[in-house]
Short mmCIF file of C-alpha atoms and ligand atoms in Angstrom, two decimals:
data_model
loop_
_atom_site.label_atom_id
_atom_site.label_comp_id
_atom_site.label_asym_id
_atom_site.label_seq_id
_atom_site.Cartn_x
_atom_site.Cartn_y
_atom_site.Cartn_z
CA MET A 1 155.43 164.09 208.70
CA ARG A 2 156.80 164.24 205.14
CA ARG A 3 153.54 166.61 204.41
CA SER A 4 154.35 169.13 206.98
CA LEU A 5 158.08 169.24 205.51
CA VAL A 6 156.36 169.97 202.02
CA TYR A 7 154.14 172.64 203.76
CA SER A 8 156.98 174.44 205.35
CA LEU A 9 158.98 174.67 202.34
CA LEU A 10 156.12 176.09 200.31
CA VAL A 11 154.96 178.53 203.06
CA ALA A 12 158.48 179.49 203.91
CA VAL A 13 157.21 183.22 204.17
CA VAL A 14 159.52 185.88 205.53
CA ALA A 15 158.32 189.19 206.82
CA GLY A 16 160.04 191.68 208.02
CA ASP A 17 163.25 191.55 205.91
CA ALA A 18 163.49 194.61 203.36
CA SER A 19 165.76 192.46 200.89
CA GLU A 20 162.81 190.04 200.50
CA LEU A 21 161.00 192.84 198.99
CA VAL A 22 163.53 193.55 196.36
CA GLY A 23 162.44 193.47 192.62
CA THR A 24 159.86 194.08 190.57
CA TRP A 25 156.62 192.21 191.12
CA SER A 26 153.34 191.90 188.72
CA SER A 27 149.93 190.45 189.02
CA LYS A 28 148.79 187.54 187.17
CA SER A 29 148.19 188.97 184.06
CA ASN A 30 152.07 189.94 183.83
CA GLN A 31 151.56 192.92 181.45
CA VAL A 32 151.89 195.70 183.97
CA PHE A 33 155.49 196.52 185.14
CA THR A 34 157.22 199.52 186.55
CA GLY A 35 159.62 201.20 184.81
CA PRO A 36 159.85 203.10 181.69
CA GLY A 37 157.58 200.95 179.57
CA PHE A 38 154.56 202.49 181.91
CA TYR A 39 155.27 205.94 182.64
CA ASP A 40 157.58 208.35 180.42
CA PRO A 41 158.17 211.54 182.68
CA ILE A 42 159.88 213.63 179.92
CA ASP A 43 156.97 213.62 177.60
CA GLU A 44 154.24 213.11 180.44
CA LEU A 45 153.21 210.05 178.73
CA LEU A 46 151.31 207.12 180.72
CA ILE A 47 151.48 204.08 178.55
CA GLU A 48 148.33 202.02 178.68
CA PRO A 49 149.23 198.10 178.95
CA ALA A 50 147.47 195.47 177.11
CA LEU A 51 145.65 194.09 180.29
CA PRO A 52 144.70 195.43 183.47
CA GLY A 53 147.06 194.53 186.46
CA ILE A 54 149.21 196.26 189.16
CA SER A 55 153.12 196.35 189.82
CA TYR A 56 155.30 197.16 192.54
CA SER A 57 159.11 197.54 192.68
CA PHE A 58 161.22 198.01 195.74
CA THR A 59 165.17 198.71 195.83
CA GLU A 60 167.52 197.69 198.63
CA ASP A 61 167.95 201.08 199.81
CA GLY A 62 164.33 202.27 200.47
CA TRP A 63 162.65 203.11 197.25
CA PHE A 64 159.54 201.95 195.82
CA GLU A 65 157.72 202.34 192.42
CA GLU A 66 153.96 201.80 191.68
CA ALA A 67 152.21 201.15 188.48
CA THR A 68 148.35 200.32 188.19
CA TYR A 69 145.86 199.84 185.71
CA GLN A 70 142.35 199.20 186.73
CA VAL A 71 139.23 198.80 184.63
CA SER A 72 135.97 198.87 186.25
CA GLY A 73 133.29 197.33 184.14
CA ASN A 74 129.92 198.97 183.82
CA PRO A 75 127.44 196.03 184.14
CA ARG A 76 124.41 197.91 182.42
CA ASP A 77 126.88 198.96 179.66
CA PRO A 78 129.89 196.72 179.01
CA THR A 79 131.05 199.24 176.23
CA CYS A 80 131.49 201.81 178.83
CA PRO A 81 134.11 200.45 181.15
CA LYS A 82 136.12 203.08 183.60
CA ALA A 83 139.73 202.68 183.54
CA SER A 84 142.35 204.33 185.68
CA LEU A 85 146.19 204.39 185.15
CA ILE A 86 148.22 205.44 188.13
CA PHE A 87 152.09 205.96 188.58
CA GLN A 88 153.80 206.73 191.90
CA HIS A 89 157.20 206.56 193.48
CA GLY A 90 159.00 207.45 196.67
CA THR A 91 160.58 205.69 199.67
CA TYR A 92 159.16 203.03 201.76
CA GLU A 93 159.47 202.50 205.36
CA LEU A 94 159.40 198.83 207.07
CA LEU A 95 158.24 198.79 210.54
CA ASP A 96 159.23 196.55 213.06
CA ASN A 97 155.87 194.88 213.41
CA GLY A 98 155.85 194.10 209.52
CA THR A 99 153.84 197.02 208.45
CA LEU A 100 155.00 198.70 205.19
CA ILE A 101 154.47 202.24 204.43
CA LEU A 102 154.96 203.60 200.77
CA ASN A 103 155.55 207.66 200.97
CA PRO A 104 155.18 209.01 197.60
CA ILE A 105 157.15 211.93 195.97
CA GLU A 106 154.26 214.51 196.04
CA VAL A 107 155.04 216.17 192.63
CA ASP A 108 155.68 213.18 190.59
CA GLY A 109 152.39 210.68 191.17
CA ARG A 110 150.26 210.66 188.11
CA GLN A 111 146.69 209.52 187.49
CA LEU A 112 144.88 209.23 184.00
CA PHE A 113 141.04 208.37 184.40
CA SER A 114 139.02 207.79 181.72
CA ASP A 115 135.03 207.17 181.71
CA PRO A 116 134.07 207.24 178.08
CA CYS A 117 130.36 207.24 178.27
CA SER A 118 130.27 210.33 180.41
CA ASP A 119 133.51 212.41 180.21
CA ASN A 120 132.70 213.50 176.36
CA GLY A 121 135.94 211.62 175.22
CA ILE A 122 138.37 213.80 177.67
CA SER A 123 140.14 211.96 179.95
CA THR A 124 141.51 213.53 183.32
CA TYR A 125 145.09 213.51 183.84
CA THR A 126 146.06 215.06 187.18
CA ARG A 127 148.87 214.58 189.86
CA TYR A 128 148.37 211.73 192.22
CA ASN A 129 149.70 211.69 195.58
CA GLN A 130 148.65 208.89 197.89
CA THR A 131 150.47 207.32 200.89
CA GLU A 132 149.92 203.73 200.96
CA THR A 133 149.79 201.60 204.33
CA PHE A 134 150.11 197.77 203.86
CA LYS A 135 149.47 196.04 207.19
CA SER A 136 151.64 193.24 206.55
CA TRP A 137 153.22 191.12 203.69
CA GLU A 138 154.50 188.06 203.10
CA MET A 139 156.93 186.41 200.69
CA GLY A 140 157.38 183.00 199.54
CA VAL A 141 157.18 180.31 196.67
CA ASP A 142 153.90 179.75 194.83
CA PRO A 143 153.13 176.21 194.89
CA TYR A 144 151.25 176.23 191.52
CA HIS A 145 153.53 178.67 189.53
CA GLY A 146 156.76 177.63 191.28
CA ILE A 147 157.93 181.30 191.30
CA TYR A 148 158.41 183.96 194.25
CA ARG A 149 154.81 185.55 195.15
CA LEU A 150 154.34 188.62 196.98
CA GLN A 151 151.40 189.05 199.18
CA LEU A 152 150.50 192.47 200.16
CA TYR A 153 147.59 193.13 202.86
CA GLN A 154 145.86 196.55 203.07
CA PHE A 155 145.54 198.41 205.92
CA ASP A 156 142.15 196.70 206.79
CA GLY A 157 143.71 193.32 206.56
CA SER A 158 142.20 192.53 203.04
CA PRO A 159 144.80 191.15 200.57
CA LEU A 160 145.66 192.64 197.46
CA PRO A 161 146.14 190.27 194.22
CA PRO A 162 149.12 188.20 194.44
CA LEU A 163 152.18 189.72 192.73
CA TYR A 164 154.96 187.49 191.35
CA LEU A 165 158.58 188.46 190.77
CA ALA A 166 159.09 189.68 187.27
CA TYR A 167 162.44 191.42 187.44
CA LYS A 168 165.29 191.27 189.95
CA PRO A 169 167.16 193.65 190.11
CA PRO A 170 163.75 195.91 189.71
CA MET A 171 162.87 197.67 186.69
CA MET A 172 162.27 201.27 187.73
CA LEU A 173 162.65 204.91 186.78
CA PRO A 174 165.46 206.94 188.29
CA THR A 175 164.90 206.77 192.05
CA GLU A 176 164.87 210.57 192.43
CA THR A 177 162.27 213.53 191.85
CA LEU A 178 161.37 213.36 188.35
CA ASN A 179 159.41 216.70 188.09
CA PRO A 180 161.22 218.99 190.26
CA THR A 181 160.55 222.43 188.66
CA ASP A 182 156.92 222.31 188.25
CA SER A 183 155.03 222.92 191.44
CA SER A 184 151.19 223.36 190.90
CA ASN A 185 149.54 223.23 187.39
CA ALA A 186 149.71 219.56 186.38
CA LYS A 187 146.16 219.31 184.86
CA ALA A 188 146.02 218.50 181.18
CA THR A 189 143.56 216.40 179.32
CA ALA A 190 143.63 214.04 176.71
CA SER A 191 141.25 213.04 174.04
CA SER A 192 139.92 209.32 174.63
CA ASP A 193 140.34 208.65 171.14
CA ASP A 194 144.16 208.38 172.13
CA THR A 195 143.60 206.32 174.86
CA SER A 196 143.60 202.79 173.13
CA LYS A 197 146.91 203.32 172.24
CA ASN A 198 149.62 205.79 174.24
CA VAL A 199 148.17 208.58 175.69
CA ASN A 200 150.06 211.51 174.52
CA LEU A 201 149.17 214.51 176.90
CA LYS A 202 151.04 216.84 174.74
CA LYS A 203 152.22 218.59 177.87
CA ARG A 204 154.97 221.19 177.81
CA SER A 205 158.52 219.65 177.20
CA VAL A 206 160.92 219.47 180.04
CA ARG A 207 164.15 221.06 179.61
CA GLU A 208 166.58 219.33 177.39
CA HIS A 209 169.35 218.73 180.17
CA VAL A 210 166.54 217.18 182.27
CA ARG A 211 165.80 214.84 179.25
CA ARG A 212 169.39 213.90 178.67
CA SER A 213 170.24 213.16 182.30
CA LEU A 214 167.01 210.75 182.53
CA GLU A 215 167.94 209.31 179.06
CA ASN A 216 171.29 208.01 180.77
CA ARG A 217 169.69 206.67 183.70
CA TYR A 218 167.29 204.51 181.46
CA LYS A 219 169.62 202.12 180.85
CA THR A 220 168.71 199.79 183.51
CA ASN A 221 170.24 196.65 185.11
CA ALA A 222 166.82 194.61 185.71
CA VAL A 223 166.88 191.20 184.93
CA LYS A 224 163.83 189.29 183.47
CA GLN A 225 162.85 186.11 186.18
CA THR A 226 161.25 183.54 184.07
CA ASN A 227 160.33 180.86 186.43
CA SER A 228 163.45 181.40 188.05
CA VAL A 229 162.59 178.81 190.69
CA LEU A 230 160.97 176.23 188.04
CA ASN A 231 164.34 175.94 186.68
CA SER A 232 166.49 175.33 189.69
CA ASN A 233 166.98 172.03 191.83
CA PHE A 234 164.65 173.36 194.61
CA PHE A 235 161.87 173.34 192.73
CA TRP A 236 162.50 169.62 191.46
CA TYR A 237 163.13 168.96 195.10
CA VAL A 238 159.77 170.17 196.04
CA SER A 239 157.98 168.67 193.14
CA ALA A 240 159.48 165.17 193.90
CA ALA A 241 158.30 165.89 197.71
CA LEU A 242 154.96 167.07 196.25
CA VAL A 243 154.28 163.80 194.39
CA GLY A 244 155.29 161.88 197.38
CA THR A 245 152.88 163.84 199.27
CA GLY A 246 150.13 162.97 196.74
CA SER A 247 150.73 159.52 196.86
CA ILE A 248 150.56 159.48 200.61
CA ILE A 249 147.07 161.35 200.43
CA PHE A 250 146.05 158.87 197.50
CA LEU A 251 147.20 156.16 199.79
CA THR A 252 145.61 157.17 202.96
CA THR A 253 141.92 158.31 201.32
C1 NAG B 301 150.28 214.31 199.73
O1 NAG B 301 150.03 213.50 200.60
C2 NAG B 301 150.53 213.70 201.93
C3 NAG B 301 149.87 212.62 202.81
O2 NAG B 301 148.65 212.27 202.62
C4 NAG B 301 149.87 215.17 202.49
O3 NAG B 301 150.76 215.29 203.61
C5 NAG B 301 150.43 216.48 201.48
O4 NAG B 301 149.95 217.32 201.55
C6 NAG B 301 150.08 215.84 199.93
N1 NAG B 301 150.64 216.65 199.10
C7 NAG B 301 149.83 217.13 198.00
C8 NAG B 301 150.71 218.11 197.21
O5 NAG B 301 148.67 217.02 197.78
C1 NAG B 302 152.57 198.69 213.58
O1 NAG B 302 152.71 199.61 214.02
C2 NAG B 302 151.99 201.18 213.35
C3 NAG B 302 152.51 202.31 214.00
O2 NAG B 302 152.52 201.94 215.43
C4 NAG B 302 150.59 200.86 213.28
O3 NAG B 302 149.86 201.86 212.62
C5 NAG B 302 150.18 199.37 212.65
O4 NAG B 302 148.61 199.48 212.68
C6 NAG B 302 150.78 198.23 213.20
N1 NAG B 302 150.84 197.18 212.38
C7 NAG B 302 150.23 195.95 213.14
C8 NAG B 302 150.15 194.89 212.02
O5 NAG B 302 149.90 195.79 214.11
#
């Protein structure tokens, strides 16, 4: 009886209500966040985080932003990992059956890919435009970390790594097309000497008035979530209930 109460508190999962998605979510490394710290659209700069990870942000009014930093090891040569940084943003749709569709702004997505042992030190910087469909998702309180957790399931049903709430309101770039002028030629290269730090792609500079208007909107109202639930009475209550459950399990086994 008591056990099932605890269970339902921890797995109080809501799917289908967009307001549950609102915020900036980050995978366990807690190093990758959407927003101006990952992608600078004015200088065309993707900024490499300290550790790999993924981050998604959602607004109440239907916008999303995505930042991923993935490194895949080369088992035969650990000094040759491939790395990819991806930025996308756009709008999302939440279907009645719980399916979540992310529709990126085509001209704004960017990917920086480096394969240091076969690209002669030249990372590839390209546009990136990939619609993403998540079959379903769940939001609830993580029983170990005591913070809000978002679980996204890919189209084939396989889960993404769990994401934890990092900022609410979310930390995001302006929710509008960032590169309205440039239509095609978005290819550039960068020396991989630069990839350990910030990768400056030395692209054409965007017009000054765009810069100014964007700068004004970098001022964000994002609020960092530090174990928000841990500090609340709710978590104390769940802990107390868990201790109770633990005792019950202990006594009956
Ligand atoms: C972006 O992706 C969408 C959906 O896959 C596709 O219809 C569109 O043509 C793509 N645009 C570009 C510029 O690649
Ligand atoms: C929800 O509906 C969409 C569109 O009809 C479909 O593609 C998707 O597979 C459905 N999702 C689930 C979980 O049934």
